[in-house]
Amino acid sequence: MSGAAFPHLAAVRSAITALYRGLSPGTVRGFATSVLPVDVAFDDAEDLRAGVERVALVMVRHLGLPEAPVRVRFTEMPEAAWVERDGGAGGYTVDLHRRFDGQRRDIGAVLAHEVMHVYLHRAGLGLPVTAEDEILTDTAAAYLGVGWLLLDAFREDSLGSQRLGYLTPQEYGYVLARRAAVFGEDPRIWFTSPQAYEAYEAGRRLAERDAVRPPLAGGPWAARQRYAAERALAARGRAVPEAVAGGGAGYAFEQDGSGGGLTVVFGCPVCGQKLRLPVAGRSRARCGLCRTVLECDT
């Protein structure tokens, strides 16, 4: 796994947990269907302002925000776009950089990020550090069904490359693959960018490893062997070497203070909530947050 490909991985995983915890598992599961390409695509002949209004409303409806008129303004600005609720007029104001008159295919991606800001603000879900809040926003967009557009905006050719948002393309792929595992929805059929497809595959491979890493049952032989070796060290009261424990294993051993023996702490592969199980062989556990039933071998 390349650090350059997944530099924000810990923050992304925390953001997924924040969605389940802050919105509720039931709310998250209400986004089982993504916005469709036919609803967010731009025709070259379509009036730009009318098209932006149309796509913004698609995002608003998908996220269950109050439907209201959309006012579009084109301006020179540092950001690609800005969306806010106009409390006085009861609508939405969309400020869009003038360059998007020539980059229509990316307008849906930009609006996905900006309307998600509105949604998270309304839900009272945000982070005080701007960089972390932007990662939360992009993760939410991808996980809640509008952010596949942000990955599809990733393109490379002989003239240069483009990516939108605050996650790397591989991190978008990781979040989309985590979503696909829960909802059974494959976003690859919507990608128009070959580079987006490749980034998704990189993210999918990592997400699939997360879904079977010990103590979850069904993990690969090498991972199970390492887990058994570390478990033996912990059972003898010896510390697991930091070089091993810090290698992305995703679990840690603790001695139960009440004398109940060794426990293993790990994250739910669906929502990331921390779980604690006694080290006692094969067992079945239910996540206390998302209620997913997990087959484990501790």
mmCIF file of C-alpha atoms in Angstrom:
data_model
loop_
_atom_site.group_PDB
_atom_site.id
_atom_site.type_symbol
_atom_site.label_atom_id
_atom_site.label_comp_id
_atom_site.label_asym_id
_atom_site.label_seq_id
_atom_site.Cartn_x
_atom_site.Cartn_y
_atom_site.Cartn_z
ATOM 1 C CA MET A 1 0.000 0.000 0.000
ATOM 2 C CA SER A 2 1.502 3.320 -1.017
ATOM 3 C CA GLY A 3 1.455 6.165 1.480
ATOM 4 C CA ALA A 4 1.223 8.567 -1.441
ATOM 5 C CA ALA A 5 -1.946 6.853 -2.606
ATOM 6 C CA PHE A 6 -3.610 6.798 0.838
ATOM 7 C CA PRO A 7 -2.179 9.686 2.896
ATOM 8 C CA HIS A 8 -5.501 10.450 4.613
ATOM 9 C CA LEU A 9 -6.560 6.858 5.269
ATOM 10 C CA ALA A 10 -6.912 7.174 9.045
ATOM 11 C CA ALA A 11 -9.012 10.337 8.651
ATOM 12 C CA VAL A 12 -11.166 8.677 5.983
ATOM 13 C CA ARG A 13 -11.867 5.679 8.189
ATOM 14 C CA SER A 14 -12.724 7.994 11.091
ATOM 15 C CA ALA A 15 -15.040 9.969 8.800
ATOM 16 C CA ILE A 16 -17.011 6.828 7.900
ATOM 17 C CA THR A 17 -17.438 6.092 11.597
ATOM 18 C CA ALA A 18 -18.557 9.698 12.157
ATOM 19 C CA LEU A 19 -21.280 9.286 9.538
ATOM 20 C CA TYR A 20 -22.742 6.212 11.217
ATOM 21 C CA ARG A 21 -22.458 7.787 14.650
ATOM 22 C CA GLY A 22 -23.564 11.319 13.759
ATOM 23 C CA LEU A 23 -26.319 10.561 11.225
ATOM 24 C CA SER A 24 -27.394 7.139 12.603
ATOM 25 C CA PRO A 25 -27.039 3.794 10.794
ATOM 26 C CA GLY A 26 -30.637 4.012 9.588
ATOM 27 C CA THR A 27 -30.019 7.367 7.933
ATOM 28 C CA VAL A 28 -26.853 6.096 6.244
ATOM 29 C CA ARG A 29 -28.697 3.056 4.918
ATOM 30 C CA GLY A 30 -31.253 5.382 3.376
ATOM 31 C CA PHE A 31 -28.663 6.288 0.726
ATOM 32 C CA ALA A 32 -28.486 2.848 -0.854
ATOM 33 C CA THR A 33 -28.863 4.255 -4.383
ATOM 34 C CA SER A 34 -26.464 6.782 -5.888
ATOM 35 C CA VAL A 35 -27.322 9.651 -8.188
ATOM 36 C CA LEU A 36 -27.350 8.366 -11.760
ATOM 37 C CA PRO A 37 -25.271 9.717 -14.654
ATOM 38 C CA VAL A 38 -28.358 10.527 -16.693
ATOM 39 C CA ASP A 39 -29.534 12.901 -13.955
ATOM 40 C CA VAL A 40 -26.283 14.813 -13.514
ATOM 41 C CA ALA A 41 -24.869 14.907 -17.044
ATOM 42 C CA PHE A 42 -24.643 18.130 -19.047
ATOM 43 C CA ASP A 43 -25.629 18.415 -22.666
ATOM 44 C CA ASP A 44 -23.357 20.776 -24.606
ATOM 45 C CA ALA A 45 -26.422 22.568 -25.876
ATOM 46 C CA GLU A 46 -27.986 23.004 -22.425
ATOM 47 C CA ASP A 47 -28.094 26.506 -21.008
ATOM 48 C CA LEU A 48 -25.322 26.600 -18.407
ATOM 49 C CA ARG A 49 -27.261 28.398 -15.689
ATOM 50 C CA ALA A 50 -30.309 26.192 -16.115
ATOM 51 C CA GLY A 51 -28.104 23.098 -16.085
ATOM 52 C CA VAL A 52 -26.411 24.086 -12.841
ATOM 53 C CA GLU A 53 -29.799 24.695 -11.243
ATOM 54 C CA ARG A 54 -31.009 21.289 -12.431
ATOM 55 C CA VAL A 55 -27.990 19.354 -11.144
ATOM 56 C CA ALA A 56 -27.949 21.240 -7.834
ATOM 57 C CA LEU A 57 -31.575 20.216 -7.297
ATOM 58 C CA VAL A 58 -30.678 16.598 -8.049
ATOM 59 C CA MET A 59 -28.136 16.774 -5.214
ATOM 60 C CA VAL A 60 -30.590 18.524 -2.898
ATOM 61 C CA ARG A 61 -33.276 15.883 -3.504
ATOM 62 C CA HIS A 62 -30.862 12.993 -3.153
ATOM 63 C CA LEU A 63 -29.703 14.242 0.237
ATOM 64 C CA GLY A 64 -33.226 14.966 1.418
ATOM 65 C CA LEU A 65 -32.630 18.685 1.869
ATOM 66 C CA PRO A 66 -35.591 21.054 1.664
ATOM 67 C CA GLU A 67 -36.420 21.742 -1.963
ATOM 68 C CA ALA A 68 -36.193 25.413 -2.837
ATOM 69 C CA PRO A 69 -35.254 27.646 -5.783
ATOM 70 C CA VAL A 70 -31.597 27.682 -6.814
ATOM 71 C CA ARG A 71 -29.900 30.951 -7.723
ATOM 72 C CA VAL A 72 -26.700 30.624 -9.762
ATOM 73 C CA ARG A 73 -23.925 33.204 -9.990
ATOM 74 C CA PHE A 74 -20.721 32.942 -12.051
ATOM 75 C CA THR A 75 -17.707 34.757 -10.703
ATOM 76 C CA GLU A 76 -13.938 34.793 -10.364
ATOM 77 C CA MET A 77 -13.180 33.164 -7.028
ATOM 78 C CA PRO A 78 -10.399 31.173 -5.337
ATOM 79 C CA GLU A 79 -12.664 28.157 -4.843
ATOM 80 C CA ALA A 80 -14.254 26.084 -7.593
ATOM 81 C CA ALA A 81 -17.727 26.700 -6.155
ATOM 82 C CA TRP A 82 -19.716 27.664 -3.087
ATOM 83 C CA VAL A 83 -23.249 26.687 -2.093
ATOM 84 C CA GLU A 84 -25.239 28.119 0.802
ATOM 85 C CA ARG A 85 -28.794 28.347 2.044
ATOM 86 C CA ASP A 86 -30.348 31.738 1.513
ATOM 87 C CA GLY A 87 -32.408 32.022 4.664
ATOM 88 C CA GLY A 88 -34.177 35.201 3.642
ATOM 89 C CA ALA A 89 -35.207 34.067 0.164
ATOM 90 C CA GLY A 90 -35.731 30.453 1.212
ATOM 91 C CA GLY A 91 -33.523 29.007 -1.512
ATOM 92 C CA TYR A 92 -29.962 28.053 -2.389
ATOM 93 C CA THR A 93 -27.281 30.302 -3.806
ATOM 94 C CA VAL A 94 -24.651 28.617 -5.985
ATOM 95 C CA ASP A 95 -21.479 30.546 -6.785
ATOM 96 C CA LEU A 96 -19.522 28.827 -9.547
ATOM 97 C CA HIS A 97 -16.151 29.713 -11.024
ATOM 98 C CA ARG A 98 -16.395 31.049 -14.569
ATOM 99 C CA ARG A 99 -14.058 28.359 -15.887
ATOM 100 C CA PHE A 100 -16.797 25.751 -15.644
ATOM 101 C CA ASP A 101 -18.419 27.116 -18.768
ATOM 102 C CA GLY A 102 -15.673 25.132 -20.505
ATOM 103 C CA GLN A 103 -15.576 22.248 -17.981
ATOM 104 C CA ARG A 104 -19.225 21.232 -17.835
ATOM 105 C CA ARG A 105 -18.557 17.556 -17.226
ATOM 106 C CA ASP A 106 -17.089 18.426 -13.802
ATOM 107 C CA ILE A 107 -19.918 20.619 -12.532
ATOM 108 C CA GLY A 108 -21.729 17.668 -10.955
ATOM 109 C CA ALA A 109 -18.597 16.714 -8.997
ATOM 110 C CA VAL A 110 -18.133 20.249 -7.691
ATOM 111 C CA LEU A 111 -21.774 20.507 -6.663
ATOM 112 C CA ALA A 112 -21.618 17.111 -4.929
ATOM 113 C CA HIS A 113 -18.954 18.450 -2.580
ATOM 114 C CA GLU A 114 -20.575 21.817 -1.971
ATOM 115 C CA VAL A 115 -24.128 20.574 -1.405
ATOM 116 C CA MET A 116 -22.718 17.957 0.975
ATOM 117 C CA HIS A 117 -21.327 20.843 3.043
ATOM 118 C CA VAL A 118 -24.893 22.142 3.339
ATOM 119 C CA TYR A 119 -26.195 18.705 4.303
ATOM 120 C CA LEU A 120 -23.566 18.100 6.984
ATOM 121 C CA HIS A 121 -24.047 21.589 8.423
ATOM 122 C CA ARG A 122 -27.803 20.995 8.653
ATOM 123 C CA ALA A 123 -27.121 17.616 10.325
ATOM 124 C CA GLY A 124 -24.791 19.264 12.853
ATOM 125 C CA LEU A 125 -21.897 17.115 11.715
ATOM 126 C CA GLY A 126 -18.573 18.861 11.218
ATOM 127 C CA LEU A 127 -15.000 19.088 12.435
ATOM 128 C CA PRO A 128 -13.273 22.207 13.809
ATOM 129 C CA VAL A 129 -10.101 21.806 11.729
ATOM 130 C CA THR A 130 -10.771 22.888 8.130
ATOM 131 C CA ALA A 131 -8.620 20.215 6.486
ATOM 132 C CA GLU A 132 -10.279 17.446 8.515
ATOM 133 C CA ASP A 133 -13.732 18.861 7.805
ATOM 134 C CA GLU A 134 -13.027 18.817 4.063
ATOM 135 C CA ILE A 135 -11.957 15.171 4.265
ATOM 136 C CA LEU A 136 -15.181 14.408 6.144
ATOM 137 C CA THR A 137 -17.164 16.190 3.427
ATOM 138 C CA ASP A 138 -15.554 14.305 0.543
ATOM 139 C CA THR A 139 -15.848 10.994 2.392
ATOM 140 C CA ALA A 140 -19.525 11.682 3.073
ATOM 141 C CA ALA A 141 -20.127 12.603 -0.561
ATOM 142 C CA ALA A 142 -18.601 9.336 -1.748
ATOM 143 C CA TYR A 143 -20.271 7.173 0.900
ATOM 144 C CA LEU A 144 -23.729 8.730 0.617
ATOM 145 C CA GLY A 145 -24.060 8.365 -3.140
ATOM 146 C CA VAL A 146 -22.959 11.573 -4.877
ATOM 147 C CA GLY A 147 -19.177 11.425 -4.647
ATOM 148 C CA TRP A 148 -18.479 8.929 -7.422
ATOM 149 C CA LEU A 149 -18.487 12.060 -9.584
ATOM 150 C CA LEU A 150 -15.478 13.375 -7.679
ATOM 151 C CA LEU A 151 -13.502 10.263 -8.592
ATOM 152 C CA ASP A 152 -14.676 10.368 -12.205
ATOM 153 C CA ALA A 153 -13.286 13.908 -12.453
ATOM 154 C CA PHE A 154 -9.785 12.414 -12.082
ATOM 155 C CA ARG A 155 -8.157 12.442 -15.520
ATOM 156 C CA GLU A 156 -4.664 12.275 -16.955
ATOM 157 C CA ASP A 157 -3.475 12.797 -20.502
ATOM 158 C CA SER A 158 -0.508 14.162 -22.415
ATOM 159 C CA LEU A 159 -1.481 17.721 -21.477
ATOM 160 C CA GLY A 160 -1.614 17.166 -17.747
ATOM 161 C CA SER A 161 -3.815 15.802 -14.979
ATOM 162 C CA GLN A 162 -6.826 16.897 -12.967
ATOM 163 C CA ARG A 163 -8.309 15.847 -9.653
ATOM 164 C CA LEU A 164 -11.002 17.478 -7.575
ATOM 165 C CA GLY A 165 -11.573 17.413 -3.859
ATOM 166 C CA TYR A 166 -9.351 16.714 -0.885
ATOM 167 C CA LEU A 167 -8.946 12.931 -1.132
ATOM 168 C CA THR A 168 -6.623 11.144 -3.485
ATOM 169 C CA PRO A 169 -8.304 9.194 -6.308
ATOM 170 C CA GLN A 170 -7.364 5.933 -4.575
ATOM 171 C CA GLU A 171 -8.982 7.140 -1.350
ATOM 172 C CA TYR A 172 -12.183 7.935 -3.241
ATOM 173 C CA GLY A 173 -11.957 4.424 -4.644
ATOM 174 C CA TYR A 174 -11.559 3.026 -1.133
ATOM 175 C CA VAL A 175 -14.650 4.834 0.180
ATOM 176 C CA LEU A 176 -16.715 3.839 -2.860
ATOM 177 C CA ALA A 177 -15.633 0.225 -2.447
ATOM 178 C CA ARG A 178 -16.608 0.305 1.243
ATOM 179 C CA ARG A 179 -19.990 1.635 0.115
ATOM 180 C CA ALA A 180 -20.294 -1.023 -2.579
ATOM 181 C CA ALA A 181 -19.693 -3.785 -0.030
ATOM 182 C CA VAL A 182 -22.631 -2.526 2.057
ATOM 183 C CA PHE A 183 -25.141 -1.657 -0.678
ATOM 184 C CA GLY A 184 -24.114 -3.980 -3.504
ATOM 185 C CA GLU A 185 -23.802 -1.082 -5.913
ATOM 186 C CA ASP A 186 -20.935 -1.119 -8.414
ATOM 187 C CA PRO A 187 -19.948 2.421 -9.492
ATOM 188 C CA ARG A 188 -17.464 1.262 -12.133
ATOM 189 C CA ILE A 189 -20.161 1.162 -14.810
ATOM 190 C CA TRP A 190 -20.520 4.959 -14.488
ATOM 191 C CA PHE A 191 -16.884 5.966 -14.858
ATOM 192 C CA THR A 192 -15.912 7.803 -18.022
ATOM 193 C CA SER A 193 -12.277 8.186 -16.921
ATOM 194 C CA PRO A 194 -9.900 5.198 -17.272
ATOM 195 C CA GLN A 195 -7.805 6.663 -14.469
ATOM 196 C CA ALA A 196 -10.858 6.702 -12.190
ATOM 197 C CA TYR A 197 -11.382 3.007 -12.849
ATOM 198 C CA GLU A 198 -7.757 2.212 -11.990
ATOM 199 C CA ALA A 199 -7.922 4.279 -8.779
ATOM 200 C CA TYR A 200 -11.131 2.529 -7.776
ATOM 201 C CA GLU A 201 -9.470 -0.849 -8.213
ATOM 202 C CA ALA A 202 -6.608 0.204 -5.923
ATOM 203 C CA GLY A 203 -9.091 1.360 -3.298
ATOM 204 C CA ARG A 204 -11.188 -1.777 -3.698
ATOM 205 C CA ARG A 205 -8.219 -4.052 -3.020
ATOM 206 C CA LEU A 206 -7.502 -2.227 0.225
ATOM 207 C CA ALA A 207 -11.167 -2.267 1.265
ATOM 208 C CA GLU A 208 -11.354 -6.004 0.627
ATOM 209 C CA ARG A 209 -8.284 -6.582 2.808
ATOM 210 C CA ASP A 210 -9.926 -4.536 5.568
ATOM 211 C CA ALA A 211 -13.010 -6.761 5.387
ATOM 212 C CA VAL A 212 -11.094 -9.952 6.232
ATOM 213 C CA ARG A 213 -8.224 -8.773 8.417
ATOM 214 C CA PRO A 214 -7.929 -10.674 11.719
ATOM 215 C CA PRO A 215 -9.622 -11.244 14.038
ATOM 216 C CA LEU A 216 -12.328 -11.416 11.372
ATOM 217 C CA ALA A 217 -12.677 -14.928 10.016
ATOM 218 C CA GLY A 218 -11.609 -15.723 6.481
ATOM 219 C CA GLY A 219 -8.406 -13.736 6.448
ATOM 220 C CA PRO A 220 -5.423 -14.743 4.306
ATOM 221 C CA TRP A 221 -2.990 -17.293 5.694
ATOM 222 C CA ALA A 222 -0.093 -14.871 6.237
ATOM 223 C CA ALA A 223 -2.275 -12.408 8.161
ATOM 224 C CA ARG A 224 -3.675 -15.210 10.326
ATOM 225 C CA GLN A 225 -0.165 -16.468 11.086
ATOM 226 C CA ARG A 226 0.967 -13.009 12.141
ATOM 227 C CA TYR A 227 -2.126 -12.606 14.297
ATOM 228 C CA ALA A 228 -1.455 -15.934 16.029
ATOM 229 C CA ALA A 229 2.170 -14.952 16.735
ATOM 230 C CA GLU A 230 1.162 -11.587 18.187
ATOM 231 C CA ARG A 231 -1.603 -13.201 20.224
ATOM 232 C CA ALA A 232 0.922 -15.617 21.740
ATOM 233 C CA LEU A 233 3.200 -12.732 22.703
ATOM 234 C CA ALA A 234 0.309 -10.824 24.289
ATOM 235 C CA ALA A 235 -0.876 -13.902 26.187
ATOM 236 C CA ARG A 236 2.565 -14.168 27.810
ATOM 237 C CA GLY A 237 2.372 -10.525 28.818
ATOM 238 C CA ARG A 238 4.962 -9.432 26.311
ATOM 239 C CA ALA A 239 4.592 -6.331 24.172
ATOM 240 C CA VAL A 240 4.017 -6.781 20.467
ATOM 241 C CA PRO A 241 6.970 -5.187 18.631
ATOM 242 C CA GLU A 242 6.038 -1.689 17.476
ATOM 243 C CA ALA A 243 7.263 -2.411 13.933
ATOM 244 C CA VAL A 244 4.694 -5.197 13.745
ATOM 245 C CA ALA A 245 1.859 -3.533 15.651
ATOM 246 C CA GLY A 246 2.191 -0.357 13.610
ATOM 247 C CA GLY A 247 2.045 -2.143 10.277
ATOM 248 C CA GLY A 248 -1.630 -1.585 9.688
ATOM 249 C CA ALA A 249 -2.825 -4.734 11.460
ATOM 250 C CA GLY A 250 -5.989 -2.962 12.634
ATOM 251 C CA TYR A 251 -6.179 -4.669 16.024
ATOM 252 C CA ALA A 252 -4.570 -4.562 19.452
ATOM 253 C CA PHE A 253 -4.514 -6.895 22.441
ATOM 254 C CA GLU A 254 -5.398 -5.860 25.977
ATOM 255 C CA GLN A 255 -5.375 -7.642 29.296
ATOM 256 C CA ASP A 256 -8.814 -7.568 30.877
ATOM 257 C CA GLY A 257 -8.389 -5.640 34.134
ATOM 258 C CA SER A 258 -11.067 -7.746 35.850
ATOM 259 C CA GLY A 259 -9.016 -10.902 35.404
ATOM 260 C CA GLY A 260 -11.060 -12.192 32.517
ATOM 261 C CA GLY A 261 -8.075 -12.822 30.300
ATOM 262 C CA LEU A 262 -6.945 -11.420 26.989
ATOM 263 C CA THR A 263 -9.176 -9.300 24.755
ATOM 264 C CA VAL A 264 -8.681 -8.072 21.199
ATOM 265 C CA VAL A 265 -9.761 -4.601 20.075
ATOM 266 C CA PHE A 266 -10.501 -3.985 16.393
ATOM 267 C CA GLY A 267 -12.640 -1.891 14.112
ATOM 268 C CA CYS A 268 -15.925 -3.015 12.540
ATOM 269 C CA PRO A 269 -15.259 -3.442 8.794
ATOM 270 C CA VAL A 270 -18.521 -1.650 7.971
ATOM 271 C CA CYS A 271 -18.640 1.400 10.257
ATOM 272 C CA GLY A 272 -15.242 1.346 11.978
ATOM 273 C CA GLN A 273 -16.677 1.288 15.506
ATOM 274 C CA LYS A 274 -14.187 -0.200 17.971
ATOM 275 C CA LEU A 275 -15.160 -3.674 19.210
ATOM 276 C CA ARG A 276 -13.718 -5.684 22.098
ATOM 277 C CA LEU A 277 -13.928 -9.460 22.150
ATOM 278 C CA PRO A 278 -12.425 -12.062 24.462
ATOM 279 C CA VAL A 279 -9.662 -14.104 22.863
ATOM 280 C CA ALA A 280 -11.543 -17.394 22.788
ATOM 281 C CA GLY A 281 -11.470 -18.804 19.247
ATOM 282 C CA ARG A 282 -14.395 -18.785 16.818
ATOM 283 C CA SER A 283 -17.251 -16.471 17.724
ATOM 284 C CA ARG A 284 -19.938 -14.278 16.253
ATOM 285 C CA ALA A 285 -20.223 -10.616 17.239
ATOM 286 C CA ARG A 286 -22.674 -7.852 16.495
ATOM 287 C CA CYS A 287 -21.389 -4.309 16.094
ATOM 288 C CA GLY A 288 -22.997 -2.062 18.646
ATOM 289 C CA LEU A 289 -23.205 0.851 16.203
ATOM 290 C CA CYS A 290 -24.194 -0.434 12.749
ATOM 291 C CA ARG A 291 -25.534 -3.814 14.042
ATOM 292 C CA THR A 292 -23.559 -5.794 11.476
ATOM 293 C CA VAL A 293 -23.045 -9.442 12.475
ATOM 294 C CA LEU A 294 -19.370 -10.410 12.160
ATOM 295 C CA GLU A 295 -17.805 -13.860 11.974
ATOM 296 C CA CYS A 296 -14.619 -13.742 14.021
ATOM 297 C CA ASP A 297 -11.761 -16.030 15.013
ATOM 298 C CA THR A 298 -10.040 -14.434 17.960
#
